[in-house]
Amino acid sequence: MKSKLKIFNDFAEGILPHEASYLLSDNKIRDDEKESILNKVCDNASSLVVSHYFDENIDKRKYTYIKKWITKKLERADVDEYLSYLYITENKILTDTIKPLEEENLLNQIDNFNSTSFYFQKFYELVRVYQDFLLIRFRYQDCKLTEAFLKDNSEFYLKAVEVKEQLFLPLKILPSNILRAALTLNIGKKNY
């Protein structure tokens, strides 16, 4: 017999154990059936074999809700997805194709941003680009927000740039040292 929840089962099988623990850590679901579904998804993700089957008597809309909730929550935590969003937003600002709703979202992010974010440095650079965009359009009210953000976070930004330079400095030095050593030892020269 074909399961009525095949699509949801396939989706649930794709949840990884670390994702399951993240989903459970900040769960504000108050509906008992929805919470039961979420717990089964997370239990199955944490075990090697599927031990909890989903109740087909529960309203299918609750499964749809949980699927959307999980997807949305994991997308918000996905740093690669966020980096992509930052680049797309920067491109829209530079090409003057950013929509008012997207600008509103960006302004909300600027207002509520945490300087410990994984891509803080890129976000800071995006805000600088956006501030130029606002200045050209004489939108001084929004400029106050971006200016305050840039001023309040400039030390964090400079520190992030410095740390990045320190991390990559050995990689920049290494190739030149290898080349110098090779030339000193006459490696690569053909003796005819």
Short mmCIF file of C-alpha atoms in Angstrom, two decimals:
data_model
loop_
_atom_site.label_atom_id
_atom_site.label_comp_id
_atom_site.label_asym_id
_atom_site.label_seq_id
_atom_site.Cartn_x
_atom_site.Cartn_y
_atom_site.Cartn_z
CA MET A 1 0.00 0.00 0.00
CA LYS A 2 1.33 3.42 -0.97
CA SER A 3 1.85 5.82 1.91
CA LYS A 4 -0.25 8.97 1.86
CA LEU A 5 2.73 10.81 3.30
CA LYS A 6 5.36 9.72 0.76
CA ILE A 7 6.47 13.27 -0.08
CA PHE A 8 6.74 14.18 3.60
CA ASN A 9 8.58 10.92 4.39
CA ASP A 10 11.09 11.64 1.62
CA PHE A 11 11.55 15.17 2.97
CA ALA A 12 11.97 13.94 6.57
CA GLU A 13 14.59 11.38 5.52
CA GLY A 14 16.73 14.25 4.22
CA ILE A 15 17.03 15.90 7.63
CA LEU A 16 20.50 15.45 9.12
CA PRO A 17 21.15 14.84 12.84
CA HIS A 18 22.75 18.26 13.46
CA GLU A 19 19.82 19.91 11.69
CA ALA A 20 17.41 17.97 13.90
CA SER A 21 19.10 19.14 17.09
CA TYR A 22 19.04 22.72 15.79
CA LEU A 23 15.32 22.46 15.00
CA LEU A 24 14.55 21.20 18.49
CA SER A 25 16.71 23.83 20.21
CA ASP A 26 14.47 26.76 19.33
CA ASN A 27 11.08 25.20 18.87
CA LYS A 28 8.11 27.45 19.62
CA ILE A 29 5.44 25.16 18.17
CA ARG A 30 2.48 24.95 20.54
CA ASP A 31 0.20 22.56 18.66
CA ASP A 32 0.57 19.04 20.11
CA GLU A 33 0.16 17.25 16.77
CA LYS A 34 2.64 19.53 14.99
CA GLU A 35 5.10 19.12 17.84
CA SER A 36 4.64 15.35 17.66
CA ILE A 37 5.41 15.41 13.93
CA LEU A 38 8.53 17.53 14.52
CA ASN A 39 9.74 15.23 17.29
CA LYS A 40 9.32 12.17 15.06
CA VAL A 41 11.23 13.88 12.24
CA CYS A 42 14.07 14.71 14.63
CA ASP A 43 14.07 11.28 16.29
CA ASN A 44 14.27 9.59 12.89
CA ALA A 45 17.09 11.92 11.82
CA SER A 46 19.06 11.04 14.95
CA SER A 47 18.71 7.28 14.59
CA LEU A 48 20.19 5.01 11.95
CA VAL A 49 16.89 3.34 11.16
CA VAL A 50 13.45 4.90 10.83
CA SER A 51 11.78 3.87 14.03
CA HIS A 52 8.91 6.34 14.18
CA TYR A 53 6.26 6.28 11.50
CA PHE A 54 4.06 9.28 10.88
CA ASP A 55 0.39 9.16 11.80
CA GLU A 56 -1.67 9.31 8.61
CA ASN A 57 -4.75 10.35 10.61
CA ILE A 58 -3.26 13.76 11.38
CA ASP A 59 -4.45 16.52 9.06
CA LYS A 60 -2.12 16.74 6.02
CA ARG A 61 -2.00 20.55 6.38
CA LYS A 62 -0.08 20.08 9.62
CA TYR A 63 2.54 18.05 7.78
CA THR A 64 2.72 20.80 5.15
CA TYR A 65 3.12 23.40 7.88
CA ILE A 66 5.96 21.47 9.54
CA LYS A 67 7.69 20.94 6.19
CA LYS A 68 7.54 24.68 5.42
CA TRP A 69 8.58 25.59 8.97
CA ILE A 70 11.62 23.26 8.85
CA THR A 71 12.63 24.49 5.40
CA LYS A 72 12.35 28.14 6.41
CA LYS A 73 14.21 27.64 9.69
CA LEU A 74 17.08 25.75 8.04
CA GLU A 75 17.33 28.29 5.21
CA ARG A 76 17.68 31.11 7.75
CA ALA A 77 20.57 29.25 9.38
CA ASP A 78 22.29 28.31 6.11
CA VAL A 79 25.38 30.53 5.83
CA ASP A 80 25.89 29.70 2.15
CA GLU A 81 22.32 30.74 1.37
CA TYR A 82 22.87 33.96 3.32
CA LEU A 83 26.07 34.75 1.42
CA SER A 84 24.21 34.24 -1.84
CA TYR A 85 21.49 36.60 -0.58
CA LEU A 86 24.13 39.24 0.24
CA TYR A 87 25.67 39.07 -3.24
CA ILE A 88 22.28 39.17 -4.96
CA THR A 89 21.20 42.14 -2.85
CA GLU A 90 24.46 43.98 -3.58
CA ASN A 91 23.97 43.38 -7.29
CA LYS A 92 20.41 44.70 -7.11
CA ILE A 93 21.61 47.84 -5.32
CA LEU A 94 24.40 48.44 -7.83
CA THR A 95 22.09 47.90 -10.80
CA ASP A 96 19.25 49.90 -9.21
CA THR A 97 16.83 46.96 -9.37
CA ILE A 98 16.19 46.54 -5.65
CA LYS A 99 12.48 46.56 -4.81
CA PRO A 100 10.94 48.58 -1.95
CA LEU A 101 10.05 45.42 -0.01
CA GLU A 102 13.65 44.18 -0.36
CA GLU A 103 14.90 47.54 0.86
CA GLU A 104 12.57 47.38 3.84
CA ASN A 105 13.91 43.91 4.64
CA LEU A 106 17.50 45.16 4.35
CA LEU A 107 16.79 48.15 6.61
CA ASN A 108 15.28 45.79 9.20
CA GLN A 109 18.38 43.60 9.02
CA ILE A 110 20.63 46.62 9.48
CA ASP A 111 18.59 47.72 12.48
CA ASN A 112 18.71 44.26 14.11
CA PHE A 113 22.10 42.99 12.96
CA ASN A 114 24.45 41.06 15.24
CA SER A 115 28.15 41.73 14.66
CA THR A 116 28.98 38.10 15.39
CA SER A 117 27.19 36.93 12.25
CA PHE A 118 29.18 34.52 10.07
CA TYR A 119 29.29 36.96 7.14
CA PHE A 120 29.53 40.17 9.13
CA GLN A 121 32.33 41.55 6.95
CA LYS A 122 30.36 41.08 3.74
CA PHE A 123 27.22 42.53 5.33
CA TYR A 124 29.17 45.60 6.47
CA GLU A 125 30.45 46.10 2.91
CA LEU A 126 26.89 45.71 1.60
CA VAL A 127 25.70 48.43 3.98
CA ARG A 128 28.43 50.76 2.65
CA VAL A 129 27.22 50.15 -0.90
CA TYR A 130 23.63 50.67 0.21
CA GLN A 131 24.52 53.93 1.96
CA ASP A 132 25.94 55.28 -1.31
CA PHE A 133 22.71 54.20 -3.01
CA LEU A 134 20.69 56.12 -0.40
CA LEU A 135 22.85 59.25 -0.58
CA ILE A 136 22.47 59.51 -4.35
CA ARG A 137 18.68 59.42 -3.87
CA PHE A 138 18.71 61.98 -1.02
CA ARG A 139 17.18 59.49 1.40
CA TYR A 140 18.76 61.01 4.47
CA GLN A 141 16.40 59.40 6.98
CA ASP A 142 17.54 55.90 5.95
CA CYS A 143 21.13 57.17 5.74
CA LYS A 144 21.01 57.91 9.46
CA LEU A 145 20.41 54.21 10.10
CA THR A 146 23.18 53.03 7.76
CA GLU A 147 25.59 55.67 9.06
CA ALA A 148 24.93 54.63 12.67
CA PHE A 149 25.45 50.96 11.74
CA LEU A 150 28.72 51.68 9.95
CA LYS A 151 29.99 53.87 12.79
CA ASP A 152 28.95 51.44 15.56
CA ASN A 153 30.50 48.46 13.79
CA SER A 154 33.61 49.98 12.21
CA GLU A 155 35.91 48.54 14.89
CA PHE A 156 34.42 45.06 14.44
CA TYR A 157 34.84 45.40 10.67
CA LEU A 158 38.47 46.49 10.92
CA LYS A 159 39.17 43.62 13.31
CA ALA A 160 37.50 41.15 10.92
CA VAL A 161 39.65 42.41 8.03
CA GLU A 162 42.78 42.18 10.18
CA VAL A 163 42.00 38.62 11.28
CA LYS A 164 41.30 37.60 7.68
CA GLU A 165 44.65 39.04 6.59
CA GLN A 166 46.43 37.17 9.38
CA LEU A 167 44.73 33.93 8.39
CA PHE A 168 45.66 34.21 4.73
CA LEU A 169 49.12 35.78 5.08
CA PRO A 170 50.90 32.40 5.35
CA LEU A 171 49.16 31.28 2.17
CA LYS A 172 50.35 34.39 0.36
CA ILE A 173 53.94 33.99 1.59
CA LEU A 174 54.21 30.24 1.04
CA PRO A 175 54.20 30.17 -2.80
CA SER A 176 56.94 32.81 -3.05
CA ASN A 177 59.09 30.91 -0.50
CA ILE A 178 58.66 27.66 -2.43
CA LEU A 179 59.63 29.39 -5.68
CA ARG A 180 62.67 31.00 -4.05
CA ALA A 181 63.78 27.64 -2.61
CA ALA A 182 63.30 25.93 -5.97
CA LEU A 183 65.42 28.55 -7.72
CA THR A 184 68.11 28.29 -5.05
CA LEU A 185 68.30 24.53 -5.45
CA ASN A 186 68.17 24.78 -9.25
CA ILE A 187 65.00 22.70 -9.29
CA GLY A 188 63.26 22.90 -12.59
CA LYS A 189 66.36 23.69 -14.64
CA LYS A 190 67.15 21.22 -17.33
CA ASN A 191 70.75 20.09 -17.54
CA TYR A 192 71.64 19.42 -21.16
#
